[in-house]
Short mmCIF file of C-alpha atoms in Angstrom, two decimals:
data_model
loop_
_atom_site.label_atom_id
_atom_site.label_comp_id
_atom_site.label_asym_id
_atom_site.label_seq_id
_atom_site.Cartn_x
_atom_site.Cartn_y
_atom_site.Cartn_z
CA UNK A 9 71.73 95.34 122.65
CA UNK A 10 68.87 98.09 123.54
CA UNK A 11 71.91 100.37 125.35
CA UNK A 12 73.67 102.09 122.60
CA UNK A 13 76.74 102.18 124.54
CA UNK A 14 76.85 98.24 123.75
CA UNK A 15 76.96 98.99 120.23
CA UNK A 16 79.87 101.77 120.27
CA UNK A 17 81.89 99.73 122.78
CA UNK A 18 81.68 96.70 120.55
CA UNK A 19 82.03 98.71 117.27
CA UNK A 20 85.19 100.43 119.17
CA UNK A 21 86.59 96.74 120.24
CA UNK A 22 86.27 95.68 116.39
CA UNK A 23 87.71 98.94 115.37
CA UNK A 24 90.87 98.03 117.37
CA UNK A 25 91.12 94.37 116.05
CA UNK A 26 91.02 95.08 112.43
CA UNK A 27 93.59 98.14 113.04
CA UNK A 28 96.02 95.41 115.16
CA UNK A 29 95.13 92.68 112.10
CA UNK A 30 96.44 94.63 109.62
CA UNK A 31 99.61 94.79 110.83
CA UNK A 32 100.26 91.17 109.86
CA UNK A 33 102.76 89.59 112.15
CA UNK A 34 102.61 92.00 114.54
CA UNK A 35 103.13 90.62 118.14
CA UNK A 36 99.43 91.25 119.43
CA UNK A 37 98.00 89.64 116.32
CA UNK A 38 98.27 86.49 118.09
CA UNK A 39 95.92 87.94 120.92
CA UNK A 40 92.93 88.93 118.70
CA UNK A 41 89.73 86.52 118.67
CA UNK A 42 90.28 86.49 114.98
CA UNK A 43 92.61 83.73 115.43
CA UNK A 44 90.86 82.03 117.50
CA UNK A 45 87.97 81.31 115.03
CA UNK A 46 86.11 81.24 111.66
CA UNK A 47 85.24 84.90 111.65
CA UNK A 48 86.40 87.87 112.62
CA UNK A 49 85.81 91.52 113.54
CA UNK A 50 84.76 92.28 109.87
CA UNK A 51 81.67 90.19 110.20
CA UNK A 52 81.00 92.20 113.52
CA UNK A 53 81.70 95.56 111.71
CA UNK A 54 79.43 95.00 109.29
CA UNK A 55 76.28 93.18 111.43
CA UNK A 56 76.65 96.70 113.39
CA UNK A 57 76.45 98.99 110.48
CA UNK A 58 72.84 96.90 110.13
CA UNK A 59 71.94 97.28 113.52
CA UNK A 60 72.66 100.71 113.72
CA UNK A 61 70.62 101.65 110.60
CA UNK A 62 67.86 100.25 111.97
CA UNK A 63 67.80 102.72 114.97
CA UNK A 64 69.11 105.73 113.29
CA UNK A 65 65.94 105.23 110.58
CA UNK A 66 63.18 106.03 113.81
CA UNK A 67 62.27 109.18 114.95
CA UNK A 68 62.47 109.98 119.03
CA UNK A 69 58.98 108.40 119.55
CA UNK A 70 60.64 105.12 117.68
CA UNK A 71 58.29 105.18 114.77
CA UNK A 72 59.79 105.01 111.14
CA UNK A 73 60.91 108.19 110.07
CA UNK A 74 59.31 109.20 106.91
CA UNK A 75 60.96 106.96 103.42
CA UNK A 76 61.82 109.90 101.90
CA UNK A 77 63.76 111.31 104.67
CA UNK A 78 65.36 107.70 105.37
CA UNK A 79 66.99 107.44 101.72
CA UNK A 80 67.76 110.78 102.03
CA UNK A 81 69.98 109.86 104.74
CA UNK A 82 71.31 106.71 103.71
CA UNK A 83 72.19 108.00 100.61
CA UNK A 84 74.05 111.23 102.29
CA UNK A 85 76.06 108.58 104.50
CA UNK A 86 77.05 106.79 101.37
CA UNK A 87 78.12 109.68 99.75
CA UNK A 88 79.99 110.18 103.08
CA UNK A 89 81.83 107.07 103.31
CA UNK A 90 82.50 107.29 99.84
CA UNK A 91 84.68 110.54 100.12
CA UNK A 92 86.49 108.81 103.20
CA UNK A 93 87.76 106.58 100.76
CA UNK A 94 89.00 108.20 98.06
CA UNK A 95 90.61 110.51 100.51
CA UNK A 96 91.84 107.14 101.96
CA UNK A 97 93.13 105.89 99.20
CA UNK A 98 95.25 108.73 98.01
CA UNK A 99 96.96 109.19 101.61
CA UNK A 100 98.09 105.31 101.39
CA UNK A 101 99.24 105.47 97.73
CA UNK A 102 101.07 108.80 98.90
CA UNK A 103 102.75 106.39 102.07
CA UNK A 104 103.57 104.00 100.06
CA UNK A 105 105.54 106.02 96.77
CA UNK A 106 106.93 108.26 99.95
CA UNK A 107 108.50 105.09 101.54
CA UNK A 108 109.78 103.97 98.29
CA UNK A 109 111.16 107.60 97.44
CA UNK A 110 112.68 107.32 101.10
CA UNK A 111 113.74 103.96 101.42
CA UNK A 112 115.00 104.44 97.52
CA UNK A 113 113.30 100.41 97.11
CA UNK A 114 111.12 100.39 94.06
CA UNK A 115 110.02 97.19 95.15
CA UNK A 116 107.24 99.07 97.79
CA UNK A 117 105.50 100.48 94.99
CA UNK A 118 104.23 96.99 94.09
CA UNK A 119 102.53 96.59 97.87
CA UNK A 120 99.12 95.48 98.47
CA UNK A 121 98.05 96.24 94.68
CA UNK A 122 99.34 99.40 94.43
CA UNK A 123 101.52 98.78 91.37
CA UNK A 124 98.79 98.91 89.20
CA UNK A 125 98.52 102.89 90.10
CA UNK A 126 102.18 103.62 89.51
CA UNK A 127 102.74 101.59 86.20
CA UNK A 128 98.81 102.55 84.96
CA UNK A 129 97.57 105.83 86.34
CA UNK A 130 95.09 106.83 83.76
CA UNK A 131 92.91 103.67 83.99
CA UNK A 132 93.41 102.96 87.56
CA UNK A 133 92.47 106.57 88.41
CA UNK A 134 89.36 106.07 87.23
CA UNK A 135 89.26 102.31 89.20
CA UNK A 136 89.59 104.29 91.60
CA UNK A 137 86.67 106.34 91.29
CA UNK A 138 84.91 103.35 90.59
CA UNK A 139 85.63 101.69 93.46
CA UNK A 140 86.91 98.47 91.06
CA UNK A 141 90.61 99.22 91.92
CA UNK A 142 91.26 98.74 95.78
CA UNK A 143 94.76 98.28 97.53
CA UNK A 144 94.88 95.34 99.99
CA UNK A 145 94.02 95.97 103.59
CA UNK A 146 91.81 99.05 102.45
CA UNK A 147 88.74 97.15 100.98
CA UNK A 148 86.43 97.11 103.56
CA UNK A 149 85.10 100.99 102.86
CA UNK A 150 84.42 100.08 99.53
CA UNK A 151 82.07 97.53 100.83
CA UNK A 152 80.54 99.64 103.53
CA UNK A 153 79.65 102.23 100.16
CA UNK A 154 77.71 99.58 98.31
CA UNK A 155 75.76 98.38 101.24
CA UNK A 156 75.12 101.75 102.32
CA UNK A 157 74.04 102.56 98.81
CA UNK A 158 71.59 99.49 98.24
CA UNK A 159 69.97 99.34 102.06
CA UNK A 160 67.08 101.49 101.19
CA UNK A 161 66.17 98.94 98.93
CA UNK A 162 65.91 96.44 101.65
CA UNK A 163 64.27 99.38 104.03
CA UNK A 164 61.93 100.09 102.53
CA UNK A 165 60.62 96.28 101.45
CA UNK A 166 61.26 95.68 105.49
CA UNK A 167 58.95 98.55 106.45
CA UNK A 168 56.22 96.56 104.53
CA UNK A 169 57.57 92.98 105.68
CA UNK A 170 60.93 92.18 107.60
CA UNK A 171 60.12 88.53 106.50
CA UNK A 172 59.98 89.61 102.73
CA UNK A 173 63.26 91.57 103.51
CA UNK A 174 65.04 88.33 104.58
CA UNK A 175 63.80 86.53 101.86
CA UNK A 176 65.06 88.64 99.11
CA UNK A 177 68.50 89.44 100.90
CA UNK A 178 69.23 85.82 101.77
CA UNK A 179 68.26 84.55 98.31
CA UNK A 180 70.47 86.84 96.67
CA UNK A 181 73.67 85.61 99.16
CA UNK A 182 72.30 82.27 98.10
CA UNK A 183 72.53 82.87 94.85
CA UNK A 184 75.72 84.48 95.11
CA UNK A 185 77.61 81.35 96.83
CA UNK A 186 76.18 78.85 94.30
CA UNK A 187 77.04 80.79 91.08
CA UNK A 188 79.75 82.68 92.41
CA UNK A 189 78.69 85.88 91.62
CA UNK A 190 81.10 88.57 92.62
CA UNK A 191 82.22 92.18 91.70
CA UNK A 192 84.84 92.60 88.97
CA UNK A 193 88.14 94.57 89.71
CA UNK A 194 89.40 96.98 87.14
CA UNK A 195 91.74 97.56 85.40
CA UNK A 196 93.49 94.66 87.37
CA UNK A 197 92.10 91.23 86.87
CA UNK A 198 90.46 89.29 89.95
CA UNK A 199 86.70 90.71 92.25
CA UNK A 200 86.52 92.47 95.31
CA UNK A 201 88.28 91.08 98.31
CA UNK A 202 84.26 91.73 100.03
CA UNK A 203 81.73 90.40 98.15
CA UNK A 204 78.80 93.09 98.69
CA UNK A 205 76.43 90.39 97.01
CA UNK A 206 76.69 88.31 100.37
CA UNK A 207 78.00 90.57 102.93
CA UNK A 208 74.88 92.48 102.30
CA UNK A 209 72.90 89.27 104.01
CA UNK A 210 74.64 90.36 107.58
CA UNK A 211 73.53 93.66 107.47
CA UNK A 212 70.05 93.03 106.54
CA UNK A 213 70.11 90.73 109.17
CA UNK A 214 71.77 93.19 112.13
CA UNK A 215 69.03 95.91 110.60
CA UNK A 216 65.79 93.33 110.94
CA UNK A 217 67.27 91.97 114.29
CA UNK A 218 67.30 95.24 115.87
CA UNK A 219 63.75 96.07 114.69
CA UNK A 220 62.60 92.88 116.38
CA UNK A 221 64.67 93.52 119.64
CA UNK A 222 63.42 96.96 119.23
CA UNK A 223 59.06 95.73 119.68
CA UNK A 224 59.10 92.96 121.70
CA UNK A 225 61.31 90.85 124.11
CA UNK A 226 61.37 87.29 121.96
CA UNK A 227 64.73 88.25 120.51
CA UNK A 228 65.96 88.63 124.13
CA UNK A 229 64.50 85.34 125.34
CA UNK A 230 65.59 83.50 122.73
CA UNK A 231 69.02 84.52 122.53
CA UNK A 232 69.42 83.78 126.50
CA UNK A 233 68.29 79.97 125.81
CA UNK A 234 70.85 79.60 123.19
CA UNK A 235 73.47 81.06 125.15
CA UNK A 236 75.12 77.42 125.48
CA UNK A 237 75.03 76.43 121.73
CA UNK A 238 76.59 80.00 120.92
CA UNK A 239 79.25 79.06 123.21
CA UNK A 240 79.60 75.47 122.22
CA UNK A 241 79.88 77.36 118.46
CA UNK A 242 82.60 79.59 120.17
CA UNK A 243 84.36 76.05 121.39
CA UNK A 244 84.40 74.40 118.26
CA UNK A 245 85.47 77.62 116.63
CA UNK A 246 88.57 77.59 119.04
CA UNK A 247 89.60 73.86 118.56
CA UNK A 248 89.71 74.48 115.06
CA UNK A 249 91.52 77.48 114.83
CA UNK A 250 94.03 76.25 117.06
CA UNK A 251 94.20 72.66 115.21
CA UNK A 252 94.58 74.63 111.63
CA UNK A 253 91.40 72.47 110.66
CA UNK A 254 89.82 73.80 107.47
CA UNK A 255 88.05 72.09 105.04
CA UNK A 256 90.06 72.12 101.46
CA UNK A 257 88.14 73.90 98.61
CA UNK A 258 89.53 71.42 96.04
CA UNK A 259 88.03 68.05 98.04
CA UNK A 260 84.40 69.54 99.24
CA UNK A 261 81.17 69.27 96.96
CA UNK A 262 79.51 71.40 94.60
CA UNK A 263 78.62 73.82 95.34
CA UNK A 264 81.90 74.39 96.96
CA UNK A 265 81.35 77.98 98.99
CA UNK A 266 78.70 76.27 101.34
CA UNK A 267 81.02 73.76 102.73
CA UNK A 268 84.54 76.65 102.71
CA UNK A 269 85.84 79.14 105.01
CA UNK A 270 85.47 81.69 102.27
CA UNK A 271 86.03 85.32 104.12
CA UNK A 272 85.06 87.03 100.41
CA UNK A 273 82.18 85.52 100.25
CA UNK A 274 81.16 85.17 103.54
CA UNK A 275 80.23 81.47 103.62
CA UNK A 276 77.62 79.87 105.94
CA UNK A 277 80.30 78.18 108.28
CA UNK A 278 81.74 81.94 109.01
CA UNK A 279 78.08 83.66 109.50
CA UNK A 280 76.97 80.65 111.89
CA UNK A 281 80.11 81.06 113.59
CA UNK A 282 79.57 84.91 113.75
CA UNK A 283 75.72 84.38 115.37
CA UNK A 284 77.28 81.79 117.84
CA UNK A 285 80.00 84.63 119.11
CA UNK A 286 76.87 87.05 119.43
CA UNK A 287 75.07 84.69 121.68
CA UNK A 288 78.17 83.66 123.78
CA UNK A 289 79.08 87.43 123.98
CA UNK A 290 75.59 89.01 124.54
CA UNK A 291 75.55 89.74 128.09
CA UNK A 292 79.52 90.23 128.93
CA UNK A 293 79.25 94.29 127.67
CA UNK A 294 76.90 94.56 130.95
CA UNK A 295 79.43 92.65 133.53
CA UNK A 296 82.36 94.07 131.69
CA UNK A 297 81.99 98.12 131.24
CA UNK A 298 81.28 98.49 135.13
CA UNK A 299 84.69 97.11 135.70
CA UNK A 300 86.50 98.62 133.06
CA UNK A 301 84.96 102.09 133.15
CA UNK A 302 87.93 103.67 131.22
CA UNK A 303 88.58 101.31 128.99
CA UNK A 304 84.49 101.17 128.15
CA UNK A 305 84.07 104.57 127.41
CA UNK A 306 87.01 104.72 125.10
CA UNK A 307 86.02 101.91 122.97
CA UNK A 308 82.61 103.48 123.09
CA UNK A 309 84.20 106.76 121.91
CA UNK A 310 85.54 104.96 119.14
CA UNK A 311 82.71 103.27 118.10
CA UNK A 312 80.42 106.19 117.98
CA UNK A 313 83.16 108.14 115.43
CA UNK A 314 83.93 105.32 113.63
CA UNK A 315 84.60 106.45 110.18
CA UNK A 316 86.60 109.21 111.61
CA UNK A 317 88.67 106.26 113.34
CA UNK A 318 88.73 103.48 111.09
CA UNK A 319 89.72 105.85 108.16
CA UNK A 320 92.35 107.10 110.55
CA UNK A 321 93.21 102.90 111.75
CA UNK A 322 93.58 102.05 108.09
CA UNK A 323 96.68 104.67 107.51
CA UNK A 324 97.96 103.88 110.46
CA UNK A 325 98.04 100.24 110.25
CA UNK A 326 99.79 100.49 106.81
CA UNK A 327 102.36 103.04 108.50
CA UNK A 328 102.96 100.02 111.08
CA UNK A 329 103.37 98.23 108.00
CA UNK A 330 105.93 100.30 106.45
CA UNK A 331 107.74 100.50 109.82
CA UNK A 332 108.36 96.81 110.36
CA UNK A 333 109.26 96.31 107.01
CA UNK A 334 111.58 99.20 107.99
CA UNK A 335 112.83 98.29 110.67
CA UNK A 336 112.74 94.59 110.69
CA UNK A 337 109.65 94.83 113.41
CA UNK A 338 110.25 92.81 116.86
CA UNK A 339 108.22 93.36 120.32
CA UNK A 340 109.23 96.97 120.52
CA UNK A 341 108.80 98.18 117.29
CA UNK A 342 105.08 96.15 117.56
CA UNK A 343 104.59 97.61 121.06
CA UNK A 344 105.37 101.41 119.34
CA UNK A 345 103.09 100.67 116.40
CA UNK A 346 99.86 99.45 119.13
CA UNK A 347 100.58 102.66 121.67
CA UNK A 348 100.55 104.98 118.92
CA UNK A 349 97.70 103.79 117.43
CA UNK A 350 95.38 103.59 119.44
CA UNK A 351 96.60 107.00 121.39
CA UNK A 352 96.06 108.11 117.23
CA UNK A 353 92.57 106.51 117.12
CA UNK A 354 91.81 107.72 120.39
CA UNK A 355 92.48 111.51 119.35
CA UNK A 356 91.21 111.23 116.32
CA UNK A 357 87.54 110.52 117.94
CA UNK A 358 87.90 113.08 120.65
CA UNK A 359 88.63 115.98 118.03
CA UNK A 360 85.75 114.84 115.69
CA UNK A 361 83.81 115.25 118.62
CA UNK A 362 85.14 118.42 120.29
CA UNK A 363 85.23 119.64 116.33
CA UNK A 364 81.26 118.95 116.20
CA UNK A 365 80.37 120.51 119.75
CA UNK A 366 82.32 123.70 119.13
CA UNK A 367 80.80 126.81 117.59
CA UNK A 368 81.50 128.04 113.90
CA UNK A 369 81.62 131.48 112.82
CA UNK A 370 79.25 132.51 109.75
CA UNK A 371 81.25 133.25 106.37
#
């Protein structure tokens, strides 16, 4: 993925799966390649975070920028992606005590976790703040902020060594799935719906996979000769999505997570599903976006705004949300919530675009 249209257009595509899969018995659900497998778009989401750190960390001339400069800027993104979310956050809880106020059903304020905000402001508030009280459906920011906030650790160790950087990420998600190490929520009882302890392993591994690809052509090669096992991977994926075959947690070994298809903690079956989709998929972006030139470049738009969009995906999903629940949903109501969407989506990264290009006056 050396074109960096590739990685917006996929980015975009994910971008639009998560938004249509959480709308939960929506219509077009059925149609996304999340049920058609172990993983999902999340895993994709997140293994292109990596890979784009990894080339927005070089200079022109593709040398490292200076360390300095590159925590600098990971740690501005964080802070970033951490306003998105509170800002996030308090636009969904406002939705959902607006619907209730509307709809005059109490009942709404108990959605996806928000009850906890309503009956306990004072603590949750500060959950909030910590990131340790998330509503369902709008947990995958809070991820992205930890990740973003601990990748200059593993930066900086794979300037020195990408090997050492492997290492020490994939011991850690080791660790993680054979203790069961997780994040605690607060003030509500449960951990985070993402593990950051293991997801972190996919973006370590997106970041040191595009520094390879990026000095030599072995990643290339090798990825064309296991084109066939990624789509044998892709196969198997299918048949057992469509079969309902999952392994039960409460009949595999210890330690159970290696042998699950855990989506918190990201368990090996999911990742080695993930890497097979990569290598079935690798070359179809450069057969596909000649075809569907339109359709290319707005997935691409998407993908290279994507906070901007998913932020924007997120509310609207839960609006969708709101409306079936409303309305009793059905194939026009589902068609309504997918036009508008991604017509809102679409907007949304054509104005932070035309907002960034456009002059400012001095105050």
């Amino acid at each position: 993925m050396r074109d960096p249209n590739a990685i917006d257009f996929w980015r975009g595509l994910a971008l639009v799966t998560i938004f249509i899969n959480h709308v939960p018995g929506n219509t077009f659900e059925r149609y996304t390649y999340s049920q058609y497998g172990i993983s999902d778009a999340a895993e994709l989401f997140v293994f292109l975070a990596g890979w784009s750190i990894g080339i927005a960390t070089r200079g022109r001339d593709g040398h490292p920028e200076p360390r300095g400069r590159t925590v600098i800027r990971l740690l501005s993104r964080t802070i970033e992606v951490y306003r998105a979310q509170l800002t996030v956050m308090l636009l969904a809880l406002a939705s959902i005590a607006g619907t209730a106020l509307v709809l005059d059903n109490p009942l709404i304020l108990e959605w996806h976790n928000a009850g906890t905000f309503f009956a306990d402001p004072i603590q949750t508030i500060v959950g909030v703040a910590l990131l340790t009280h998330q509503l369902g459906f709008f947990n995958i920011l809070p991820l992205y902020v930890v990740l973003l906030g601990i990748a200059p650790v593993f930066v900086l160790i794979a300037r020195e060594s990408r090997t050492a950087a492997l290492v020490f990420s994939g011991g850690l998600y080791l660790l993680s799935l054979i203790e069961e190490w997780n994040l605690p929520s607060w003030p509500g009882e449960g951990d985070w719906f993402f593990n950051p302890l293991c997801w972190q392993f996919l973006l370590v591994l997106g970041f040191v996979l595009q520094d390879w690809n990026r000095e030599s052509d072995t990643l290339a090669r090798w990825s064309r000769r296991l084109m066939p096992a990624g789509v044998a991977l892709v196969l198997f994926g299918i048949a057992l999505a469509v079969l309902e075959i999952r392994p039960d947690p409460l009949r595999v070994p210890e330690p159970r997570l290696l042998f699950t298809f855990d989506k918190t903690y990201l368990t090996p079956a999911r990742l080695i599903h993930f890497l097979g989709v990569l290598l079935a998929f690798r070359a179809v972006y450069g057969f596909l976006a000649p075809r569907i030139g339109p359709v290319a470049g707005y997935l691409a738009r998407l993908g290279r705004n994507s906070l901007a969009v998913f932020s924007m995906g997120s509310l609207l999903s839960l609006g969708g949300q709101l409306l079936r629940f409303w309305t009793g949903g059905g194939l026009l109501i589902d068609l309504t919530i997918l036009c508008l969407g991604l017509l809102a989506m679409g907007f949304t990264a054509w104005f932070v675009e035309w907002r960034s290009r456009k002059p400012r006056p001095r105050v």
